[in-house]
Coordinates of C-alpha atoms in Angstrom, one line a residue:
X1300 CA 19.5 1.7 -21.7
X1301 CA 22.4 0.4 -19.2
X1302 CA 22.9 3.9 -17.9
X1303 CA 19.4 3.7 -17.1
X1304 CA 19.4 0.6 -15.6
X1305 CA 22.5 1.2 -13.8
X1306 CA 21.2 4.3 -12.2
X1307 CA 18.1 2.6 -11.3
X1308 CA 20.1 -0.1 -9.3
X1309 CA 21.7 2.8 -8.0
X1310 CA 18.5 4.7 -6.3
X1311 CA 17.1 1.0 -5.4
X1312 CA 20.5 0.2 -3.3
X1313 CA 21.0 3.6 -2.0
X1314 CA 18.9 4.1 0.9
X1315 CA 20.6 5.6 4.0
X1316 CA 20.4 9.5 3.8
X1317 CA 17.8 9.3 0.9
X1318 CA 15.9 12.6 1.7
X1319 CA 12.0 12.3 3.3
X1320 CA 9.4 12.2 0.3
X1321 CA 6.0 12.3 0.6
X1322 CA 5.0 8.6 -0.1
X1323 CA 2.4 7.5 2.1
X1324 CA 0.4 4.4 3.0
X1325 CA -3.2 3.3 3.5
X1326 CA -4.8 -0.2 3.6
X1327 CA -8.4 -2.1 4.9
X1328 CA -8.2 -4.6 7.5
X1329 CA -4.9 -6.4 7.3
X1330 CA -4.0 -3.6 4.8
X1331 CA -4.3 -1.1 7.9
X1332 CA -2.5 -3.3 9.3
X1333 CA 0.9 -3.8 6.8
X1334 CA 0.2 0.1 6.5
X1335 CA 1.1 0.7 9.8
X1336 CA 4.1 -1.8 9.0
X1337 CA 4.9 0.3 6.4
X1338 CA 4.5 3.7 7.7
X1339 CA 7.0 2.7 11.1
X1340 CA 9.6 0.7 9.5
X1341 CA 10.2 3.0 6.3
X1342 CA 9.5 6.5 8.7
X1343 CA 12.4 7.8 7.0
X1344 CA 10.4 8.1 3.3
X1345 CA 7.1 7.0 4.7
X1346 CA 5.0 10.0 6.5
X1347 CA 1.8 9.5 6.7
X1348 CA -0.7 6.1 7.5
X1349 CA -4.3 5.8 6.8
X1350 CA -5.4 2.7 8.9
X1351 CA -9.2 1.5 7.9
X1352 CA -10.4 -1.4 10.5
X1353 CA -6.8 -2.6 10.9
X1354 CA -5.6 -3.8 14.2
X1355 CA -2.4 -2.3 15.7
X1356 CA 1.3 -2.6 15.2
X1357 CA 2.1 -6.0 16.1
X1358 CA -0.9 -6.8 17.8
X1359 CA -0.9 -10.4 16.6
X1360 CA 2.5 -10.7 18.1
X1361 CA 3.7 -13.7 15.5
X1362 CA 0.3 -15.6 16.3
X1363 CA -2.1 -16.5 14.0
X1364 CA -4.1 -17.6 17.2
X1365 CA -3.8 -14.1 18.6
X1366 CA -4.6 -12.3 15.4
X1367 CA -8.0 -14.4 15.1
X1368 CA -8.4 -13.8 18.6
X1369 CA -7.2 -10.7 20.7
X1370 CA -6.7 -8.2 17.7
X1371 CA -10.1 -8.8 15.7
X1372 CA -12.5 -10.1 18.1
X1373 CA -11.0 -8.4 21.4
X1374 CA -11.4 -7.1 23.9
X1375 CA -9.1 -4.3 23.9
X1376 CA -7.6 -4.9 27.2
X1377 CA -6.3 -8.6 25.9
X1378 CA -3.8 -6.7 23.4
X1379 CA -0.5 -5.7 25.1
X1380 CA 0.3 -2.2 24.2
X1381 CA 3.0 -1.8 26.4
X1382 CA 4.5 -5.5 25.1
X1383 CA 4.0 -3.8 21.4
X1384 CA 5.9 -0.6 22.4
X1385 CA 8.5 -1.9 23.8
X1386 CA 8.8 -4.5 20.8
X1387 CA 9.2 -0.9 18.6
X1388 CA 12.1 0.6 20.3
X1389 CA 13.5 -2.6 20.6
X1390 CA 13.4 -2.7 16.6
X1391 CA 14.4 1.2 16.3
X1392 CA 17.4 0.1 18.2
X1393 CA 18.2 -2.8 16.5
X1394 CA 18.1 -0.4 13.5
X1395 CA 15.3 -2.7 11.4
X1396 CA 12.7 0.1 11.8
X1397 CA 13.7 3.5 10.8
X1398 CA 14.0 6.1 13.8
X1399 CA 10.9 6.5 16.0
X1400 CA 11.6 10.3 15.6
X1401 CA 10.8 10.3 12.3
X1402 CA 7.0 9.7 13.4
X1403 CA 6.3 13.3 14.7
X1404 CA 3.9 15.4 13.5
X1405 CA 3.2 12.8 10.7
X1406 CA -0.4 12.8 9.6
X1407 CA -2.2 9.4 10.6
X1408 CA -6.1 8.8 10.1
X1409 CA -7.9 6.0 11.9
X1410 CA -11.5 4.8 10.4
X1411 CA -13.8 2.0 12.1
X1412 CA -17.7 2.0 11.2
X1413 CA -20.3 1.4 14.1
X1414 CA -21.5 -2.0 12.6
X1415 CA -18.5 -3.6 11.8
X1416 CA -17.8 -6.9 14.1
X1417 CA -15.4 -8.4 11.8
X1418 CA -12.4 -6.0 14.2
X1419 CA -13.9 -4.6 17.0
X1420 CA -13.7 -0.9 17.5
X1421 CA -11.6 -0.7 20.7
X1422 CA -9.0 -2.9 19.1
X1423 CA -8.8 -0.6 15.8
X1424 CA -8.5 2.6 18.7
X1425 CA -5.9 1.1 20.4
X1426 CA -3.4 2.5 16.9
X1427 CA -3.7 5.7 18.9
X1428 CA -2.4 4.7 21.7
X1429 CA 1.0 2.8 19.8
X1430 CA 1.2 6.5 17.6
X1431 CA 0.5 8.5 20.9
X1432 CA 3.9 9.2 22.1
X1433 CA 5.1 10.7 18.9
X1434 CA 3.2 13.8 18.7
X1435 CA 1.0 12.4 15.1
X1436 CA -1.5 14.7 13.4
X1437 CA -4.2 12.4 14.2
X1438 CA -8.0 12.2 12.8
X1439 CA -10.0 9.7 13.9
X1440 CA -13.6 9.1 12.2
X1441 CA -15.6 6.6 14.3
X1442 CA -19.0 7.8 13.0
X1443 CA -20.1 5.8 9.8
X1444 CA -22.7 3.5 10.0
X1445 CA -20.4 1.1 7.7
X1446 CA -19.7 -2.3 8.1
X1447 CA -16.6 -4.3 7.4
X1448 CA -15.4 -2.6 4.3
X1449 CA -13.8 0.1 2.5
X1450 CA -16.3 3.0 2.0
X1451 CA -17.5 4.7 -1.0
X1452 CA -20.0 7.6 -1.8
X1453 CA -20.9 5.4 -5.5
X1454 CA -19.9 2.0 -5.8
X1455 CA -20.5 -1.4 -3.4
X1456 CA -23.0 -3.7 -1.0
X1457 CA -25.3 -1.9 1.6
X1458 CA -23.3 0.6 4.1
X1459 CA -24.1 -1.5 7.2
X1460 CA -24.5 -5.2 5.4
X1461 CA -20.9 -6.8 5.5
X1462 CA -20.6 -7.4 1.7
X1463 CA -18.4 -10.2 0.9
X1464 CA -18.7 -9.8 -2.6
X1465 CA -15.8 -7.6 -2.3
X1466 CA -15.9 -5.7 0.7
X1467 CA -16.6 -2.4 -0.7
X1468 CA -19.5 -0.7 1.0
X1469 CA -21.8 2.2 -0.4
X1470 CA -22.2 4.3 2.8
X1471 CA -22.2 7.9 0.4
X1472 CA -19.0 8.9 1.8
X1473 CA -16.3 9.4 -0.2
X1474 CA -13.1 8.1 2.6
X1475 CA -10.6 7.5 0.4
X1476 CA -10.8 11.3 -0.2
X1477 CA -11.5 12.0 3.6
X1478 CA -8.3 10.0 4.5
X1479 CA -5.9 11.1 1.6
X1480 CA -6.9 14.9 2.2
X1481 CA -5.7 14.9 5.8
X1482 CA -2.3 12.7 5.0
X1483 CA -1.8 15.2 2.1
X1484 CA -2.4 18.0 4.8
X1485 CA -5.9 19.4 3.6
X1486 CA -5.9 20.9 0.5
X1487 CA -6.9 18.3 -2.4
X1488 CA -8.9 18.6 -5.2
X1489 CA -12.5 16.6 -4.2
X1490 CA -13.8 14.2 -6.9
X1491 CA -17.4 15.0 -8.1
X1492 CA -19.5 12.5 -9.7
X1493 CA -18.3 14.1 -13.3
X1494 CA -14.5 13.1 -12.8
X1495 CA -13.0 11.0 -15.5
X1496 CA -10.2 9.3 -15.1
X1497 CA -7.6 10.5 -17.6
X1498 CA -4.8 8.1 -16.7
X1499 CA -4.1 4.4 -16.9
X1500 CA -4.5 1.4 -14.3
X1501 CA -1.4 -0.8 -15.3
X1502 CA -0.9 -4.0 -14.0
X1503 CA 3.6 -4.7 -13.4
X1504 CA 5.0 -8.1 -12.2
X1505 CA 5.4 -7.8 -8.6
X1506 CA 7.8 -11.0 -8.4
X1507 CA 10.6 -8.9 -9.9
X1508 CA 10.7 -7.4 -6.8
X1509 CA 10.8 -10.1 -4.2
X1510 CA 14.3 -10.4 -3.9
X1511 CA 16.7 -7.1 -3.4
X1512 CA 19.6 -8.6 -5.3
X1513 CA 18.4 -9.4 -8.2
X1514 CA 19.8 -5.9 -10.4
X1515 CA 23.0 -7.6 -9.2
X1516 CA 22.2 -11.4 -11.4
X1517 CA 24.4 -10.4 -14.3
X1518 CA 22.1 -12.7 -16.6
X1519 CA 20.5 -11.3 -19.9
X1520 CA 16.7 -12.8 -19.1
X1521 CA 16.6 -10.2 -15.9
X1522 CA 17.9 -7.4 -17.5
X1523 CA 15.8 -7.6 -20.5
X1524 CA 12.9 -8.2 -17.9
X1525 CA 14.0 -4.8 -16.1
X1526 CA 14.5 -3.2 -19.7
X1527 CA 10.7 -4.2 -20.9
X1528 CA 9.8 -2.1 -17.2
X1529 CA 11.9 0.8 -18.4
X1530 CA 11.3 1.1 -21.8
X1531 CA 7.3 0.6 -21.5
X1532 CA 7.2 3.1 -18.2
X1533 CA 8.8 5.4 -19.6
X1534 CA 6.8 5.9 -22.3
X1535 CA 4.2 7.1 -20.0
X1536 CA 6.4 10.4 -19.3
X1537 CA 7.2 10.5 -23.3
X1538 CA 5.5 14.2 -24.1
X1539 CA 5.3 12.8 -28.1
X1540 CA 2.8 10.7 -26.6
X1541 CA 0.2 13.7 -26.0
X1542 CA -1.0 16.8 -27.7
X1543 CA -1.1 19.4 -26.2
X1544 CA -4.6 21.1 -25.5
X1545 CA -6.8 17.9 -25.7
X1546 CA -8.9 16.7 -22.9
X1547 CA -9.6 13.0 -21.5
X1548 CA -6.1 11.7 -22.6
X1549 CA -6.4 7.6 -22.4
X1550 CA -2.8 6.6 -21.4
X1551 CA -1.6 3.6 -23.2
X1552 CA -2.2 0.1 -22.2
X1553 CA 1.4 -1.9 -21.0
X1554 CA 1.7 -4.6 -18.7
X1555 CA 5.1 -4.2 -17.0
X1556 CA 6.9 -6.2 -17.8
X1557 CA 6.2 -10.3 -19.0
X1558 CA 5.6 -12.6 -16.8
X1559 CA 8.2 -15.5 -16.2
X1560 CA 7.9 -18.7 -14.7
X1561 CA 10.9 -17.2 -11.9
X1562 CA 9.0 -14.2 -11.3
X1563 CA 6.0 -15.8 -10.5
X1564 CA 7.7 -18.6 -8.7
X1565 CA 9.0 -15.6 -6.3
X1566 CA 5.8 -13.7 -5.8
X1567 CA 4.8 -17.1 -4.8
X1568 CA 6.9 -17.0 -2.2
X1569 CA 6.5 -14.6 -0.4
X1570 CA 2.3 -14.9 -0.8
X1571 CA 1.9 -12.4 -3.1
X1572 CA 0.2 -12.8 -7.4
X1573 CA 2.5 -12.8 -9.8
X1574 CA 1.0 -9.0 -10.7
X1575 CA -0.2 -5.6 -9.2
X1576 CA -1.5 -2.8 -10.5
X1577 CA -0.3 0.7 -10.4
X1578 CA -2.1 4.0 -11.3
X1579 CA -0.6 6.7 -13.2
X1580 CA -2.9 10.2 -13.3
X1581 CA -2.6 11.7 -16.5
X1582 CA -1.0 14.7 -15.1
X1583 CA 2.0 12.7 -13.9
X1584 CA 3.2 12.3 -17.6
X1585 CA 3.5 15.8 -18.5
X1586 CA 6.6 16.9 -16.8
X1587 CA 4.7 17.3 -12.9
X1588 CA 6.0 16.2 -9.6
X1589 CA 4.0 13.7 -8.6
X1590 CA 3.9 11.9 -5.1
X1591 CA 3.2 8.5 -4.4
X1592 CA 0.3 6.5 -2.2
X1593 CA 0.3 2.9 -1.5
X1594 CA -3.1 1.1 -1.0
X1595 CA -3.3 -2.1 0.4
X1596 CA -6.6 -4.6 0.0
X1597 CA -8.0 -6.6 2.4
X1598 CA -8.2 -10.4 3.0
X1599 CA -10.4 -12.1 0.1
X1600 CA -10.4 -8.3 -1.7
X1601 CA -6.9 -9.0 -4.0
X1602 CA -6.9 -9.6 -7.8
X1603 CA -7.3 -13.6 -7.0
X1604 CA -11.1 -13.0 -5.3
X1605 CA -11.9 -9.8 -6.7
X1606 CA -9.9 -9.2 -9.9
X1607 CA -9.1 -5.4 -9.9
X1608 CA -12.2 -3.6 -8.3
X1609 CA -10.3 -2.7 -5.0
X1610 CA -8.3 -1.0 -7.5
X1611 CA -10.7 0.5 -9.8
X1612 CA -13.7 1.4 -7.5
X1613 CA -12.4 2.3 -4.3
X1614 CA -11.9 6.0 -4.6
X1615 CA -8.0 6.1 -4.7
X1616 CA -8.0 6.7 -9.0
X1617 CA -10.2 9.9 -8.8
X1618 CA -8.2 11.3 -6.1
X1619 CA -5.1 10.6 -7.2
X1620 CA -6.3 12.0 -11.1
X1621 CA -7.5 15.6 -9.9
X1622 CA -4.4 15.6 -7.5
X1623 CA -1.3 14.3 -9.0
X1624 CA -0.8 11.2 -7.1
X1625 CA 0.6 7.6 -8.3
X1626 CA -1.1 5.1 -6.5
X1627 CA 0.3 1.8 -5.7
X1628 CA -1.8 -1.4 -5.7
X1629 CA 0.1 -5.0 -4.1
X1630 CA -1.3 -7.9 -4.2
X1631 CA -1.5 -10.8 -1.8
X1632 CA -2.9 -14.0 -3.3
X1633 CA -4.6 -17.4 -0.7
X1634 CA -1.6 -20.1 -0.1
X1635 CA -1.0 -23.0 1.3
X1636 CA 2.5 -22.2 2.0
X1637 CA 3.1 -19.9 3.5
X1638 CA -0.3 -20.3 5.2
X1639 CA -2.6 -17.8 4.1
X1640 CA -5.7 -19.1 3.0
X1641 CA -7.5 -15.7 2.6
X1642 CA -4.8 -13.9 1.4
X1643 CA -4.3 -11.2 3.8
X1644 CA -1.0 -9.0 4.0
X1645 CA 1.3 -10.5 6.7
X1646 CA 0.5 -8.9 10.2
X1647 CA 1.1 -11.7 11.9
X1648 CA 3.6 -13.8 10.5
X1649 CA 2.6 -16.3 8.3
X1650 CA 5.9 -15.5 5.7
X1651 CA 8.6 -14.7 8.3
X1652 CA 9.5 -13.6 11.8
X1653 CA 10.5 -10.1 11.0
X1654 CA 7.0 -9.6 9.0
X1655 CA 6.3 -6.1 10.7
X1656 CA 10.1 -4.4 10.5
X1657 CA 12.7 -3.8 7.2
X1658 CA 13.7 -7.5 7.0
X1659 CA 10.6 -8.8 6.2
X1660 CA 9.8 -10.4 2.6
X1661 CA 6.7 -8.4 1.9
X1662 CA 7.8 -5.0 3.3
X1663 CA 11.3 -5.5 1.2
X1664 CA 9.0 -6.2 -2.0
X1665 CA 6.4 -2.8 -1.2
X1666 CA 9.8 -0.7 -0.4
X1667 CA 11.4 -1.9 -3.7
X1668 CA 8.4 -1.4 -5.9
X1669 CA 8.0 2.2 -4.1
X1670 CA 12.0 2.9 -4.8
X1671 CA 11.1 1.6 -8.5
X1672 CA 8.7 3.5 -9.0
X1673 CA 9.7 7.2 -7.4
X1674 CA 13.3 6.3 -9.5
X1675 CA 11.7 6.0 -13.1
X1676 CA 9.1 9.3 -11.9
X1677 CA 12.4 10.9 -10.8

């Protein structure tokens, strides 16, 4: 088990000249937003960005003023694109975004419904123009009738009502299959209203991932803490687990690993719940390669409001099932301090200065629970 460990704190340490994968990102709202984050800091592993009625790239600037303001209400020409570029080769310089170079040709899609006034549309349009000069594979779907919410062909309010029961809107589209086929490049397997899920929604303690040196703590509690993670994950990829030949395989039910008062006290502060929730296809436990998709909620749609229906009834699961993909589910919980009473990713600053590039607190916590994750797969 110390091998183990040891080579895990290995692959989570090592990160310059770590090869391009195939992770990719996607969120709703401030979730497009920390997706875009995501996808241009980490360009080096990340390659593709779905953005869902999220304002651009450091549109809010470090202002919760302009966030409320320029990059949800508008108009379009209040939000300095050229300030925002030259903020992102001032990063790529700096070295706390990966190369800029590593943007081209990745696959980007860009949603926004015709009666959604919670962001307006020219703001959510402007992500074109910040992805523009690195030759993207762009779609764009401006055509929906859908309000303020993620989209679903089976599950959620009235398409053009903005339900904020969970924001999850029936608009008999299925877009997280619409988005995940193009950043996959085309070719996935469509759910049908017959898919069964086959895999297992677990729910992991995120705090365990707040702070990057904590594989270095030579104390027994975090060990056994990162041994609980090990043991119980790998049990998913166990093959004595299954028999072969049978059909609707229910993987078993662990909560990685036990949550500690220091865990949670760290999750805290950064803004995020103490736990997340990760989906593993049942394919992904019988020997296959599997790639990896982060989805990120919206404000008042995390465990605290919603408990898990962002990720149960979005779309991502059946996707992911029929195509081999481990989906990724942070969550961000309301605070006080930081100050983030909806509990929205941080797009605009709320947790720390360098929120949108490598340094800050949340994208260090996504990055290390992607590393985790893609290590134990590995």
């Amino acid at each position: 088990m110390w091998s183990i460990l040891f080579l895990l704190y290995v692959s989570l340490s090592v990160t310059d000249g770590a090869p391009r994968t195939d992770c990719t990102v996607s969120g709703l709202s401030a979730g497009g937003s920390m997706a875009t984050q995501l996808h241009i800091a980490f360009s080096k592993d990340i390659s593709a960005a779905g953005i869902i009625t999220g304002p651009p790239y450091y549109c809010a600037q470090g202002s919760m003023l302009t966030a409320i303001g320029a990059c949800m209400n508008g108009p379009a020409t209040s939000v300095g694109v050229t300030a925002i570029q030259n903020k992102l080769k001032s990063y790529a310089s700096a070295g706390t975004v990966d190369s800029l170079n590593n943007l081209n040709g990745d696959p980007v899609y860009i949603f926004h419904g015709k009666t959604d006034r919670t962001v307006v549309e020219g703001v959510v349009k402007l992500n074109e123009q910040i992805y523009q000069p690195y030759n993207i594979n762009l779609k764009t779907n401006y055509d929906s009738q859908a309000n303020h919410g993620f989209v679903t062909d089976n599950f959620g309010g009235s398409c053009t009502t903005l339900n904020s029961q969970n924001y999850i809107n029936n608009c008999n589209f299925n877009l997280a299959y619409d988005m995940l086929n193009h950043l996959y490049g085309g070719n996935l397997v469509k759910p049908t209203g017959t898919t069964t899920l086959g895999g297992q929604l677990i729910e992991f303690d995120q705090g365990l991932f707040i702070n990057p040196s904590i594989m270095k703590e030579n104390t027994r509690g975090v060990f056994d803490l990162w041994s609980q993670w090990i043991d119980a994950t790998l049990a998913l990829y166990n093959p004595a687990n299954y028999l072969p030949g049978l059909s609707g395989i229910t993987l078993p039910n662990i909560t990685l690993p036990g949550i500690t008062t220091a865990t949670s006290s760290s999750a805290s502060s950064i803004g995020f719940d103490t736990t997340g929730y990760l989906y593993v296809p049942s394919g992904c436990t019988k020997g296959k390669g599997c790639s990896i998709h982060v989805a990120l909620h919206g404000c008042k749609q995390g465990k605290q409001f919603v408990s898990n229906v962002f990720a149960s009834k979005a779309g991502y699961n059946e996707v992911a099932e029929l195509n081999n993909i481990i989906v990724i589910y942070p969550q961000v919980k309301s605070s006080t301090f930081p100050s983030n009473p909806n509990g929205c990713f941080d797009w605009w600053g709320y947790g720390n200065v360098n929120y949108a590039n490598k340094q800050g607190p949340q994208m260090v916590a996504i990055k290390n629970i992607i590393d985790t994750v893609r290590a134990i797969h590995a």
